[in-house]
C-alpha atoms as one frame of an Amber mdcrd trajectory, in Angstrom:
protein
  30.160 -28.551   8.428  27.096 -30.184   6.979  25.994 -29.277   3.448  21.998
 -28.504   3.268  20.477 -28.431   0.235  17.579 -25.726  -0.267  14.691 -25.433
  -2.373  15.774 -24.407  -6.087  16.704 -21.008  -6.855  14.105 -19.584  -9.251
  16.502 -17.593 -11.189  18.797 -20.866 -11.889  16.420 -23.805 -10.876  19.098
 -25.539  -9.213  19.236 -25.934  -5.312  21.346 -23.665  -3.289  23.954 -25.214
  -1.448  25.416 -24.369   1.640  27.799 -25.262   4.679  27.248 -24.205   7.999
  28.692 -25.149  11.290  27.655 -28.151  13.149  25.920 -26.442  15.755  23.684
 -24.327  13.209  22.424 -27.611  11.236  19.892 -28.673  13.543  18.773 -24.987
  13.711  18.088 -24.325   9.831  14.335 -26.240   9.618  13.032 -23.868  12.206
  14.948 -20.800  10.687  13.494 -21.633   7.171  10.092 -22.227   8.772  10.073
 -18.710   9.988  11.279 -17.232   6.781   8.404 -19.026   5.156   6.072 -17.293
   7.643   7.604 -13.993   6.790   7.079 -14.450   3.115   3.323 -14.716   3.857
   3.740 -11.774   6.162   5.260  -9.730   3.500   2.841 -10.827   1.062   0.085
  -9.465   3.116   1.898  -6.447   3.618   2.766  -5.596   0.030  -1.225  -6.177
  -0.653  -1.906  -3.412   2.125   1.135  -1.252   0.590   2.732  -1.328   4.484
   6.316  -1.000   3.226   7.399  -0.500   6.696   6.941  -4.016   7.807   8.329
  -5.323   4.324  11.138  -2.817   5.177  11.655  -4.244   8.902  11.261  -8.110
   7.928  13.884  -7.477   5.092  16.454  -5.854   7.630  15.832  -8.681   9.907
  16.187 -11.198   7.096  19.512  -9.411   6.252  20.952  -9.595   9.675  19.836
 -13.114  10.542  20.733 -14.833   7.285  24.520 -13.962   7.841  24.154 -15.127
  11.717  23.069 -18.565  10.263  25.780 -18.457   7.309  22.993 -18.219   4.918
  24.126 -15.124   2.767  21.665 -15.670   0.257  18.853 -15.127   2.762  20.816
 -11.853   3.593  20.926 -10.894  -0.002  17.230 -11.264  -0.237  16.433  -9.146
   2.964  18.821  -6.252   1.917  16.898  -6.174  -1.502  13.629  -6.184   0.293
  14.711  -3.570   2.676  15.954  -1.218   0.011  12.950  -1.747  -2.419  10.733
  -0.982   0.806  12.648   2.344   1.340  12.366   3.213  -2.179   8.372   2.652
  -2.250   7.599   4.187   1.426   6.732   7.540   0.425   5.224   8.053   4.059
   8.182   6.530   5.991
């Protein structure tokens, strides 16, 4: 397994270190690039109060993060999904 250093956790200011299977390691840069794109999409959706999009992307992050061994991404996705459900009075 290869250790991977991420960006600092905003709550602790320390890098989040994870260990992933060797076959997943080369996929991490693309995976994280896609999540950066999701963050931009989520910000745009929030500006439009489109909580359905936030819920969907959060749900995907929750599942995809665990599939890559990135539990913190799954936790963030679950929190986004739950918050969007609570805010979406139309949905």
